[in-house]
Coordinates of C-alpha atoms in Angstrom, one line a residue:
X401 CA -8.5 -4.4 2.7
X402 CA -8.9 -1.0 4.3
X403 CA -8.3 -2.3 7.7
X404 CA -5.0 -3.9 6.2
X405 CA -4.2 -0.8 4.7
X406 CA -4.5 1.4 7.8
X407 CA -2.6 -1.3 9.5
X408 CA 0.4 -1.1 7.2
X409 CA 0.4 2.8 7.3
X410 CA 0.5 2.9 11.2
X411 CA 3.4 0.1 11.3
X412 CA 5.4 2.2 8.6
X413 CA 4.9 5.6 10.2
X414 CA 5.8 4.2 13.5
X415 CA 9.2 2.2 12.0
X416 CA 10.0 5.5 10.3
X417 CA 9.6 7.6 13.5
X418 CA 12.1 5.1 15.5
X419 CA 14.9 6.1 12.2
X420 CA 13.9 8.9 12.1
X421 CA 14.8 9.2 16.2
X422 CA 18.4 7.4 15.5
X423 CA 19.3 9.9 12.3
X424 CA 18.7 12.7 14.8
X425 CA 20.4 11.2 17.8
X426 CA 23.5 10.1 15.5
X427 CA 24.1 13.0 12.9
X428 CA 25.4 15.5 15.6
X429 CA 26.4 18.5 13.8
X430 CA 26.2 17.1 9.6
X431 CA 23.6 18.4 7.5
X432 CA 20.7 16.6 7.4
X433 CA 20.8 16.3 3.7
X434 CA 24.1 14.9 3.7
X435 CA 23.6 12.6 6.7
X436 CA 20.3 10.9 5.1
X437 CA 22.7 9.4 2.5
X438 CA 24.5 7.6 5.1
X439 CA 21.7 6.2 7.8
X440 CA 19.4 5.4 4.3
X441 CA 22.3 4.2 2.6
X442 CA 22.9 1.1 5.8
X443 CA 18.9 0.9 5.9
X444 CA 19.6 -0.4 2.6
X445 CA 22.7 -3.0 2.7
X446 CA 20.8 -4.5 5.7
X447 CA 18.1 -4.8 3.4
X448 CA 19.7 -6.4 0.8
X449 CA 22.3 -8.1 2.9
X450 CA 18.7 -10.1 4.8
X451 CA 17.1 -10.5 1.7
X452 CA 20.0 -12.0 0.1
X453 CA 19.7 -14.7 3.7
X454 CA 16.4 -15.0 3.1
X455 CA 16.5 -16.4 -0.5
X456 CA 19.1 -18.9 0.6
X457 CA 17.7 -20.0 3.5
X458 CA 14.4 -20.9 0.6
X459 CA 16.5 -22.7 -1.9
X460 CA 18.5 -24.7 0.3
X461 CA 16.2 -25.6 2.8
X462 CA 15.9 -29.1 1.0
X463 CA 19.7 -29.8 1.4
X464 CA 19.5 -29.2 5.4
X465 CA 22.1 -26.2 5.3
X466 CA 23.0 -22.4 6.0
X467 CA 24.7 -20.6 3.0
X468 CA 27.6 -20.4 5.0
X469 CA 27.8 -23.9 5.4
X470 CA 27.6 -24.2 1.3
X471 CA 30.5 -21.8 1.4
X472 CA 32.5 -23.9 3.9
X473 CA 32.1 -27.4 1.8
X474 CA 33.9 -26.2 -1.3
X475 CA 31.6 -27.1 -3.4
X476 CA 32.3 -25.5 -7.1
X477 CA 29.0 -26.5 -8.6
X478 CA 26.9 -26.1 -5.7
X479 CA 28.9 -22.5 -5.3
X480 CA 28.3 -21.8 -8.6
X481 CA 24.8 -22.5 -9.0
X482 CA 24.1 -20.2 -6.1
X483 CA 26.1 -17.8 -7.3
X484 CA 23.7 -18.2 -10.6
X485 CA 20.3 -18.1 -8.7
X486 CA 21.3 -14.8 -6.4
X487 CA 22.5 -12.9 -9.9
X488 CA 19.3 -13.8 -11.5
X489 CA 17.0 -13.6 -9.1
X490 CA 18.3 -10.9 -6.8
X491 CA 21.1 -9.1 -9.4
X492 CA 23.7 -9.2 -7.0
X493 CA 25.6 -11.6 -4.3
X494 CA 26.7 -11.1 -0.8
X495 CA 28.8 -13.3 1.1
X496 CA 28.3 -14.4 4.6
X497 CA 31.5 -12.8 5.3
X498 CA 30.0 -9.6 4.4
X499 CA 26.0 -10.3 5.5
X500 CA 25.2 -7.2 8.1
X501 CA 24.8 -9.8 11.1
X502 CA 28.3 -10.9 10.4
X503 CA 29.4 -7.0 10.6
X504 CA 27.2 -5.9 13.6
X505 CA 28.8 -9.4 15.6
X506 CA 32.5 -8.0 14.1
X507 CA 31.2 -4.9 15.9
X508 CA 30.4 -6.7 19.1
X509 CA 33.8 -8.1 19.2
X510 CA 32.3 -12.1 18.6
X511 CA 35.0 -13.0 16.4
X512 CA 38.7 -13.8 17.9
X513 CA 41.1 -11.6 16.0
X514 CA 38.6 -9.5 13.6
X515 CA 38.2 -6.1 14.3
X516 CA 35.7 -4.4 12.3
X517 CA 36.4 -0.9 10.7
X518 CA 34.9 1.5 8.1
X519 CA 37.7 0.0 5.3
X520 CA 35.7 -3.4 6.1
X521 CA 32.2 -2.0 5.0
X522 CA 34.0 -0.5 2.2
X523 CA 34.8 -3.8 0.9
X524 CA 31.6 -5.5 1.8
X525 CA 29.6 -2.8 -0.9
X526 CA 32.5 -3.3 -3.1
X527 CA 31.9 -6.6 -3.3
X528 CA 28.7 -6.4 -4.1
X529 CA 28.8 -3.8 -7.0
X530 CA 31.8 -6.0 -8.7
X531 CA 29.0 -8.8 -8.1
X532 CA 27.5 -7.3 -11.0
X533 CA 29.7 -6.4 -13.2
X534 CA 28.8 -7.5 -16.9
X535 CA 25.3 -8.6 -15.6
X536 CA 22.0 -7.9 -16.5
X537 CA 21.6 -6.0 -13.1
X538 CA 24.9 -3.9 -13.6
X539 CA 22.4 -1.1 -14.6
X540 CA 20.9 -1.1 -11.7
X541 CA 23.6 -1.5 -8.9
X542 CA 26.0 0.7 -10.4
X543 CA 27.5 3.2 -8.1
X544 CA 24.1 2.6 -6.1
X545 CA 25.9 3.2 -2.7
X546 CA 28.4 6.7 -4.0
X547 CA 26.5 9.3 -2.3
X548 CA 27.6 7.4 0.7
X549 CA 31.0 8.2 1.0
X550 CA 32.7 6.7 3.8
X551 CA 36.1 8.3 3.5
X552 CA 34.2 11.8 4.0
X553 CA 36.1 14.0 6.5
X554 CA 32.3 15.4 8.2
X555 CA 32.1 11.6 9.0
X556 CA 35.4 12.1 11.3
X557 CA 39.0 13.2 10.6
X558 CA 40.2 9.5 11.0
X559 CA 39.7 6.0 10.2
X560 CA 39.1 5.9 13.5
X561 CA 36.4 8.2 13.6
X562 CA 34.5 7.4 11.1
X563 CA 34.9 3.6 12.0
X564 CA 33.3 4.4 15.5
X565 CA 30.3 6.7 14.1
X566 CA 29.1 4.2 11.0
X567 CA 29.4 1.0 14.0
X568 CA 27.0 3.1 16.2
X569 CA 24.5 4.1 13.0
X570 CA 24.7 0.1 12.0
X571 CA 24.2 -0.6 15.5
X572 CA 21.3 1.3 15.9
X573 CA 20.0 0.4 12.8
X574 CA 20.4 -2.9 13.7
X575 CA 18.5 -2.6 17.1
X576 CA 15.5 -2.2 15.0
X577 CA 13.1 -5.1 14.1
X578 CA 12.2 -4.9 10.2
X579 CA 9.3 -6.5 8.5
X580 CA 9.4 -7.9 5.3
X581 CA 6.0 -9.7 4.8
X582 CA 3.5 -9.4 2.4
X583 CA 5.1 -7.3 -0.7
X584 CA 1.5 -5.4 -0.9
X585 CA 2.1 -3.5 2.0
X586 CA 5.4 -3.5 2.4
X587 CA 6.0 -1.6 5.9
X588 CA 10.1 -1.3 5.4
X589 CA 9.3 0.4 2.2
X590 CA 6.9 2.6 3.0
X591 CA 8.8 3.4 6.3
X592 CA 12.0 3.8 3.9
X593 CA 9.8 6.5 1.8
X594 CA 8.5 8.0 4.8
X595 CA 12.1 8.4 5.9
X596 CA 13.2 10.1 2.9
X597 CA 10.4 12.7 3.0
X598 CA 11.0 13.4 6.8
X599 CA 14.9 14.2 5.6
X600 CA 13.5 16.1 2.5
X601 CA 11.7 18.7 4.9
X602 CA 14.3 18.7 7.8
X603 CA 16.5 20.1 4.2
X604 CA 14.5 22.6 3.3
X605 CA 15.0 23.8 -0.5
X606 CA 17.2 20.9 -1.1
X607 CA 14.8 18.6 0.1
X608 CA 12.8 19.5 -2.7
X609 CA 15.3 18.3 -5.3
X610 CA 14.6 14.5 -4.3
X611 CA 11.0 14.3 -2.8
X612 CA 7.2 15.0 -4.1
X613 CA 5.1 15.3 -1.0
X614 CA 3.5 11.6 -0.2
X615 CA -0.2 13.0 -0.7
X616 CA 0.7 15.3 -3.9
X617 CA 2.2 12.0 -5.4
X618 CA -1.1 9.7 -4.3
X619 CA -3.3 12.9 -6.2
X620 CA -1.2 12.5 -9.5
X621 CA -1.1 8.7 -9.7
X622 CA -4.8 8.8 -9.2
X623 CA -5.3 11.2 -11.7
X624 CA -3.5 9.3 -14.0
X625 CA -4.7 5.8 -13.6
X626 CA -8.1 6.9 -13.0
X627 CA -10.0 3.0 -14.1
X628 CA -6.7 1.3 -14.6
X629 CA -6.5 -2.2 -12.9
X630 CA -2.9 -2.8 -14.9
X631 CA -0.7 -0.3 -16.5
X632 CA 1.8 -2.2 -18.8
X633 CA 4.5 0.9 -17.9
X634 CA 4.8 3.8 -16.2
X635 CA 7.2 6.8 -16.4
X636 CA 8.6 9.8 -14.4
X637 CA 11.3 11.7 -16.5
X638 CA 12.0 14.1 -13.6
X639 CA 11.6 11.1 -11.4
X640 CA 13.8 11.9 -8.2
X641 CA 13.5 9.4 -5.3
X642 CA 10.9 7.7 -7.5
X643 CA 8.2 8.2 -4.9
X644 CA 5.7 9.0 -7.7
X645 CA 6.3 6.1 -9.8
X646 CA 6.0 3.9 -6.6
X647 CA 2.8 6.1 -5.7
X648 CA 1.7 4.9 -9.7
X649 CA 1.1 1.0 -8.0
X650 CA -0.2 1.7 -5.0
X651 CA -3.2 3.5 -6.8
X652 CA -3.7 0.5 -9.5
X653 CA -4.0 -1.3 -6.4
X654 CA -6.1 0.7 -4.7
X655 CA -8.4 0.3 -8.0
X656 CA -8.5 -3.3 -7.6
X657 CA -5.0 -4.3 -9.1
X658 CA -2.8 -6.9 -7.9
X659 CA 0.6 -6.3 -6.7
X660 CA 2.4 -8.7 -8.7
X661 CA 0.2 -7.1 -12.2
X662 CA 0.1 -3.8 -11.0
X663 CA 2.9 -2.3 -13.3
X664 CA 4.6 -4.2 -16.2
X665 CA 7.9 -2.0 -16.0
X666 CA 8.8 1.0 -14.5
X667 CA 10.8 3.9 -16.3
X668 CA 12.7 7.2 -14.7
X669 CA 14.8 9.5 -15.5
X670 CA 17.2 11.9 -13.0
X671 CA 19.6 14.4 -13.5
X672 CA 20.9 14.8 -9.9
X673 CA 23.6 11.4 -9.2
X674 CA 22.8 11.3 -5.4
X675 CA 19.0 11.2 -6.0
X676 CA 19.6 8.8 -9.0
X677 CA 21.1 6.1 -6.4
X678 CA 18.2 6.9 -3.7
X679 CA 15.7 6.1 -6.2
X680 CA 17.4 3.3 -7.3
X681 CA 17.2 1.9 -3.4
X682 CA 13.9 3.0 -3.2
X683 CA 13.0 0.4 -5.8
X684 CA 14.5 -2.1 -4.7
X685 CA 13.5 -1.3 -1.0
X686 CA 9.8 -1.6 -2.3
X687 CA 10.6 -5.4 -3.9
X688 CA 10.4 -3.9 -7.4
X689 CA 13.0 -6.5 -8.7
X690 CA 15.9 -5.3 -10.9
X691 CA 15.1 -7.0 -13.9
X692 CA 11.2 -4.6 -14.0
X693 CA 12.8 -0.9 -13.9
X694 CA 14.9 1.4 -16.1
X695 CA 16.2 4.2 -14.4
X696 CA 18.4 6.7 -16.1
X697 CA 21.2 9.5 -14.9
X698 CA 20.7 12.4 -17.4
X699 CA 19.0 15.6 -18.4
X700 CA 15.6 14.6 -19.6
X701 CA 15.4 17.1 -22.1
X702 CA 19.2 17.1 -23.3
X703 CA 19.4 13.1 -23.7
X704 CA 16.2 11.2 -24.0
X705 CA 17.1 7.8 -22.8
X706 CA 13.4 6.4 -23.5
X707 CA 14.0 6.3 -27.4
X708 CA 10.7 5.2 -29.0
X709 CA 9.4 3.5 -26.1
X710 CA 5.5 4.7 -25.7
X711 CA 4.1 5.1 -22.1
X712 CA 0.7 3.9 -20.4
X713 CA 1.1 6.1 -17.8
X714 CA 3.5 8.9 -17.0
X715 CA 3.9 11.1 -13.5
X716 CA 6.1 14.4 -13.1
X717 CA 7.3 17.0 -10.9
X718 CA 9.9 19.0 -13.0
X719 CA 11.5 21.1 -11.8
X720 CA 10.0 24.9 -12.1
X721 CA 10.7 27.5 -15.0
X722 CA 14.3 25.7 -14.6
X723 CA 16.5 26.9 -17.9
X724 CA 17.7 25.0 -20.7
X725 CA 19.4 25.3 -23.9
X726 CA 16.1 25.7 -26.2
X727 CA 18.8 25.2 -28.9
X728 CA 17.4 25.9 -32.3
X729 CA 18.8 22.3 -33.0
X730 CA 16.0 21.3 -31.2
X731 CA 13.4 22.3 -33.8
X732 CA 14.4 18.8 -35.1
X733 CA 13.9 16.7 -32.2
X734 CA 10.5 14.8 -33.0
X735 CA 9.7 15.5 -29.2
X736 CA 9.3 19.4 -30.0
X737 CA 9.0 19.6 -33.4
X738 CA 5.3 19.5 -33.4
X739 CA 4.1 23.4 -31.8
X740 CA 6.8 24.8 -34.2
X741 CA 8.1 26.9 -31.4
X742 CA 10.7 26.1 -28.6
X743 CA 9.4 26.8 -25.0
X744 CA 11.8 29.7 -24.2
X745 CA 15.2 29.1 -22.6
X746 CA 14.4 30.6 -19.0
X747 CA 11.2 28.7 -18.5
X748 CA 11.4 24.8 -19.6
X749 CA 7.8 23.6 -18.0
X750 CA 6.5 22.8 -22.0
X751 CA 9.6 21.5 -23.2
X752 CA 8.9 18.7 -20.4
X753 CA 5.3 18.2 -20.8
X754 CA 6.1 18.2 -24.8
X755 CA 8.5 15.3 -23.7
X756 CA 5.9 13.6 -22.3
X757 CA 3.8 13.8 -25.0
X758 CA 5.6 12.2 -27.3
X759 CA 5.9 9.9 -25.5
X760 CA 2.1 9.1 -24.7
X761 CA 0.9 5.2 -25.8
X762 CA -2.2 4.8 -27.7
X763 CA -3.9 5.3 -24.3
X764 CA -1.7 7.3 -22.8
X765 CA -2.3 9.4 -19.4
X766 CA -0.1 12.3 -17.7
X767 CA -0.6 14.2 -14.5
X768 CA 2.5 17.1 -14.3
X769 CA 3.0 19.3 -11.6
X770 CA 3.7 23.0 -13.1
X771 CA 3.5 26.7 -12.2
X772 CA 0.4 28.1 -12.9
X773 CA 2.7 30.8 -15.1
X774 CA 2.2 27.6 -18.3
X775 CA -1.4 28.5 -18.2
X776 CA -1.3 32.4 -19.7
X777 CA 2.7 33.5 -20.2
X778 CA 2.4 34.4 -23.8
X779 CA 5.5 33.9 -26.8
X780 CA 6.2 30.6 -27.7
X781 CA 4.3 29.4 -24.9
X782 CA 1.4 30.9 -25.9
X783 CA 1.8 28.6 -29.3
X784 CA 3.0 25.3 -27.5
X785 CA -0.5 25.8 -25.5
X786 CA -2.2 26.1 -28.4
X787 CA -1.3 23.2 -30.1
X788 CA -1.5 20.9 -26.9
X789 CA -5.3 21.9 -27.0
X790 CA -6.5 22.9 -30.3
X791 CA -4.3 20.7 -32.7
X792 CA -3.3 17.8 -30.5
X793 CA -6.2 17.9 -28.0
X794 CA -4.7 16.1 -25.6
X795 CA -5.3 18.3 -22.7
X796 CA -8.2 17.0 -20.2
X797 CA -7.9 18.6 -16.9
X798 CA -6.4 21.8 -15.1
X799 CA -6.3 21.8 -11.2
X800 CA -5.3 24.7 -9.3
X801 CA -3.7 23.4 -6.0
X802 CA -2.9 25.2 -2.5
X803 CA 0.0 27.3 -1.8
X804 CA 2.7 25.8 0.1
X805 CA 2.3 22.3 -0.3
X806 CA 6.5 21.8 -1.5
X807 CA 9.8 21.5 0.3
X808 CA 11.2 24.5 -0.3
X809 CA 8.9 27.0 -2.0
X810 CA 5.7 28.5 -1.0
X811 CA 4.3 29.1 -4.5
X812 CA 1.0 27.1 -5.6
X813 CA 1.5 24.7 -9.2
X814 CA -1.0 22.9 -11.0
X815 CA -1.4 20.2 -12.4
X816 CA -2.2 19.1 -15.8
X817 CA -3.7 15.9 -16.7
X818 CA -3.5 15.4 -20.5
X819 CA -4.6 12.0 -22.6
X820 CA -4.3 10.7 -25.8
X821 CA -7.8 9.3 -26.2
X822 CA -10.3 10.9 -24.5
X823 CA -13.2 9.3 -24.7
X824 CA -16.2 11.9 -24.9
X825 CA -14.6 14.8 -23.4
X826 CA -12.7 15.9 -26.5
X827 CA -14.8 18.6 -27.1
X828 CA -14.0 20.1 -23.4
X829 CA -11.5 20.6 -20.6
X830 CA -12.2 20.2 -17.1
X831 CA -11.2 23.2 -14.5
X832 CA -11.2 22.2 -11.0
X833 CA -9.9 25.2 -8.8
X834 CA -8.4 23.1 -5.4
X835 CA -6.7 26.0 -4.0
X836 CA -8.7 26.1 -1.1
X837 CA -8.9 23.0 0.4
X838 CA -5.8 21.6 2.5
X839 CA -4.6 21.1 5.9
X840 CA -2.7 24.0 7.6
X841 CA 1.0 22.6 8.7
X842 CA 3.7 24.3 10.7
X843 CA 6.0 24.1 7.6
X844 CA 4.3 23.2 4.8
X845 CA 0.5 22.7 4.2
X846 CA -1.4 19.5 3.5
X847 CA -3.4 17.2 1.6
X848 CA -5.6 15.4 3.1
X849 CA -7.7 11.9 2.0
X850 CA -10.8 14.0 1.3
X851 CA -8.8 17.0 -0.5
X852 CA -7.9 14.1 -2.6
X853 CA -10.7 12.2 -3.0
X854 CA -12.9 15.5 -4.3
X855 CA -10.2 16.8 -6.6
X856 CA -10.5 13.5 -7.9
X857 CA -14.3 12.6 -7.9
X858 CA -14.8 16.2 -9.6
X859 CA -12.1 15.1 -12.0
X860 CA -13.9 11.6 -13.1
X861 CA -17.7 13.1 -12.9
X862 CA -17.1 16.0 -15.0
X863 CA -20.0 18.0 -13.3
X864 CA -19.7 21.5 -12.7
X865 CA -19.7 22.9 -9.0
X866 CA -19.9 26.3 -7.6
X867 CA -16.8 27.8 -6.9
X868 CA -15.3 24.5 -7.1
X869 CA -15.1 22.6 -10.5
X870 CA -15.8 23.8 -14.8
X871 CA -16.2 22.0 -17.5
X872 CA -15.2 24.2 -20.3
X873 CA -16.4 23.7 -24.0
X874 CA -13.9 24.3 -26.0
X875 CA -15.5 27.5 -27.5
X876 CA -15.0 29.1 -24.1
X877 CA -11.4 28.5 -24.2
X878 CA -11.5 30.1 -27.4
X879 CA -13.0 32.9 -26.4
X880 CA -10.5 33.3 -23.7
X881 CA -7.9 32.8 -26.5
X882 CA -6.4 29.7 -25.1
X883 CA -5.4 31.0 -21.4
X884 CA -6.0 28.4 -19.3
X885 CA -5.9 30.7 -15.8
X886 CA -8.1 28.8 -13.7
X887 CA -10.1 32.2 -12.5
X888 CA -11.5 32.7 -15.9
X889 CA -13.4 29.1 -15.4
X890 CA -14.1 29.4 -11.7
X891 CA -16.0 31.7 -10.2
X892 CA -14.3 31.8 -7.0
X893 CA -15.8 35.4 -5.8
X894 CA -16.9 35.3 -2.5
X895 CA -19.4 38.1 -1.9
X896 CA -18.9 40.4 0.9
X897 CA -21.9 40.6 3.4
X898 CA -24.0 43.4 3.3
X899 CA -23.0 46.3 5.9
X900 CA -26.0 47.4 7.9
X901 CA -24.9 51.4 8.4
X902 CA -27.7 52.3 11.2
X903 CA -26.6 49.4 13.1
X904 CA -23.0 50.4 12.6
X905 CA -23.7 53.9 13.7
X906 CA -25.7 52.9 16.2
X907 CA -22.6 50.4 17.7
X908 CA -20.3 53.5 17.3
X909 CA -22.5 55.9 19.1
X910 CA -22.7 53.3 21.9
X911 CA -18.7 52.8 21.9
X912 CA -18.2 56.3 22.5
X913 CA -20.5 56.8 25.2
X914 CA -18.7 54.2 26.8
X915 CA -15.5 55.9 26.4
X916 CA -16.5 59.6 28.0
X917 CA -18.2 57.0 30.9
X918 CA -14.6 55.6 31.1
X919 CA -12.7 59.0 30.8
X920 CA -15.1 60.3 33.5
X921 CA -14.2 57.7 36.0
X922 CA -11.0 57.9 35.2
X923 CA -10.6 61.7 36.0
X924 CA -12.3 60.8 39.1
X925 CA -9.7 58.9 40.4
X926 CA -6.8 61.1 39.0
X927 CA -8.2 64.3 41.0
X928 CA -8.4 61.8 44.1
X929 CA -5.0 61.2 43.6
X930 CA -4.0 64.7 43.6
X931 CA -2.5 64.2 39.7
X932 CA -5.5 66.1 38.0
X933 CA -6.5 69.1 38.9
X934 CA -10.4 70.8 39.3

């Protein structure tokens, strides 16, 4: 299994690095952040354009024929009834006509008299959106390909233009040999999510709008499904690309899950559109069909598009001490109505975890990302923090993590693992102070497999470890008068080594007898040279 894993890893890394190559060689002058949405966006309709072939090629390999040749016979019922199986299965339809082989052979001028052209791709995802209209997939193809908008001016003045750069990026894409085998290590997926993080840090600060880090996601969905074989759902409110909730299966795996159990449904929430419609993609790209994920365009805390739906399992990244109304209307929402207090209106970090909170199953698990600022900033976040641990106690864990580990800011976060039934650690609240373990990067600093294997071994043993790892009773957090600053817990003082003065002297002494030794010869040569004089 580990050997399979490593495997899939290297295949994915490598098929991202050859995008990766053809985004840089192809963008020319457009932002990266802006460019991704087109190369990720044909990544994609090959994708489902292939997938769409291979599903036909399955269902009709008893009758002997292509789907084309379905299309050419005329057949209503038989039309029909494929028509049925690709909506229900797949959520959407793509004709021949419009399959990505068909367009990359209209490129290569194989068809007498059909000259391809950016108006024809237009129509080809056209066609496939109206495909589900009034479907139980509209939800999840609608507007999915917006964010690439091939009318854009930056794509080329003219029709023209633009028709000549999106032929050479399908071209290129085209060039490239995908796999889809074996939907537990999907290598087009991963490669896919790879992709997105490599355009995440060539954006900078944007970048951090859409991506988690690979290995800070793999540390929360650990943390959160510490034991789990199945989680029956899963959440991200602040989900962006969805790379966390797609991180959430790979560790059930990784605990001995199976990919088709692994997650029961999958649940996000996104404010930005563009990222809404990547992380869309991305769970498609990763074989999560249509019919096992909710994802929503809105403001998590404004509009709370999970109603009373309870969570197994729930990941975050919120954004950081982002603003928000903290309207006093609020005080009646069940989701914050508990603490009695609103977190304040230029720092939203509790409003999201209290969000999450409600929303906690019976046996429910979090692991949120947040500035270390939510574990001492006093007022009304001060009183949410006291009810999270004294009246709800549903706080378990608080890990301090390195500096520099984001797209886009340098500052260190935390992360807070909270559950609703906690065994027999109710009386205490593990500390873990991570801060100095990572991997130095040019850009950004890393996690590696062991950073994330002892943050999370210190997290399931509950031992303490000098310098390292606290398990506080809850007295002591009383007596600390509920701040949580990791420092407090830890002991993190490294003593300085003893100075040993005589020897120090002793060094000096010798220093400066080297010197007058030095300034001696010196003058030597000087006086030789006429400068200096006796």
């Amino acid at each position: 299994m580990a050997t399979d894993i490593q495997l899939h890893k290297q295949q994915a890394q490598e098929l991202s690095n050859k995008l990766w190559a053809i985004a840089n060689d192809l963008r020319g002058t457009m932002d990266a952040s802006k460019f991704k949405d087109y190369i990720l966006g044909i990544i994609f309709y090959r994708f489902l354009s292939e997938k769409t072939e291979k599903y036909m090629e399955e269902i009709l390999k008893n009758d002997g024929i292509t789907y084309a040749d379905a299309l050419a016979s005329n057949d209503e019922e038989l039309l029909a009834a494929l028509d049925k199986y690709s909506l229900d299965n797949l959520g959407y339809i793509i004709r021949p006509e419009y399959s990505f082989g068909y367009i990359v052979n209209m490129i290569a001028n194989k068809y007498d008299g059909k000259v391809f052209s950016v108006d024809y791709l237009e129509k080809a995802i056209a066609s496939i959106q109206q495909s589900t209209l009034g479907q139980k997939s509209e939800a999840a193809f609608d507007g999915i390909f917006d964010a690439m908008d091939l009318k854009d001016k930056d794509l080329g003045k003219e029709v023209s233009d633009r028709t000549k750069q999106i032929a050479k990026v399908i071209n290129r894409v085209n060039d490239i040999e995908f796999s889809y085998d074996d939907a537990q290590f999907d290598v087009l997926g991963t490669a896919y999510m790879i992709l997105i993080g490599l355009f995440a840090s060539d954006s900078g600060k944007k970048g951090g709008e859409f991506f988690t880090p690979s290995a800070v996601s793999e540390l929360c969905s650990k943390l959160a499904t510490v034991g789990l074989k199945s989680v029956k759902n899963v959440c991200d409110p602040t989900c962006g690309s969805a790379s966390m909730l797609l991180e959430v299966r790979k560790a059930v795996i990784a605990n001995g899950g199976t990919a088709e159990h692994a997650v029961g449904h999958y649940y996000g929430q996104e404010l930005n559109g563009t990222t809404y419609n990547l992380a869309r993609m991305n769970m498609l790209m990763h074989d999560v069909p249509y019919q096992y994920f909710n994802l929503f365009n809105d403001n998590t805390l404004e509009k709370d598009n999970f109603g009373a739906t309870k969570f197994t399992v729930q990941v975050a990244n919120p954004p950081y001490s982002a603003k928000w109304s903290a309207s006093s209307s609020f005080l009646d929402d069940p989701r914050f109505s508990g603490a009695g207090k609103l977190a304040p209106s230029s720092k939203a970090d509790f409003a999201f975890v209290e969000h999450m909170v409600y929303h906690m199953d019976d046996d429910g698990r979090i692991a949120v990302l947040l500035p270390h600022g939510v574990l001492f900033r006093s007022g009304s976040e001060d009183t949410i923090r006291r009810y999270l641990i004294k009246d709800l106690n549903v706080l378990d864990a608080v890990i301090g993590l390195p500096a520099n580990l984001f797209h886009g800011t340098g500052i260190p976060v935390c992360c807070l693992v909270l559950r609703k039934y906690r065994n027999g650690n109710a009386g205490n609240v593990c500390f873990i102070d991570a801060s100095k373990y990572y991997t130095p990067g040019k850009n950004m600093n890393q996690l590696s497999a062991e950073d994330i294997d002892r943050i999370v071994n210190a997290y399931v043993e509950r031992k303490d470890i000098d310098k390292f790892c606290h398990v506080a009773e809850m007295s002591e957090i009383e007596e600390n008068d509920f701040n949580l600053n990791i420092p407090r817990y830890v002991d993190t003082f490294e003593e300085e080594p003893e100075i040993d003065i005589k020897a120090v002297m002793a060094e000096i002494k010798e220093l400066e007898s080297q010197r007058a030794s030095l300034d001696d010869e010196i003058n030597k040569y000087l006086k030789e040279l006429g400068i200096l004089e006796d």
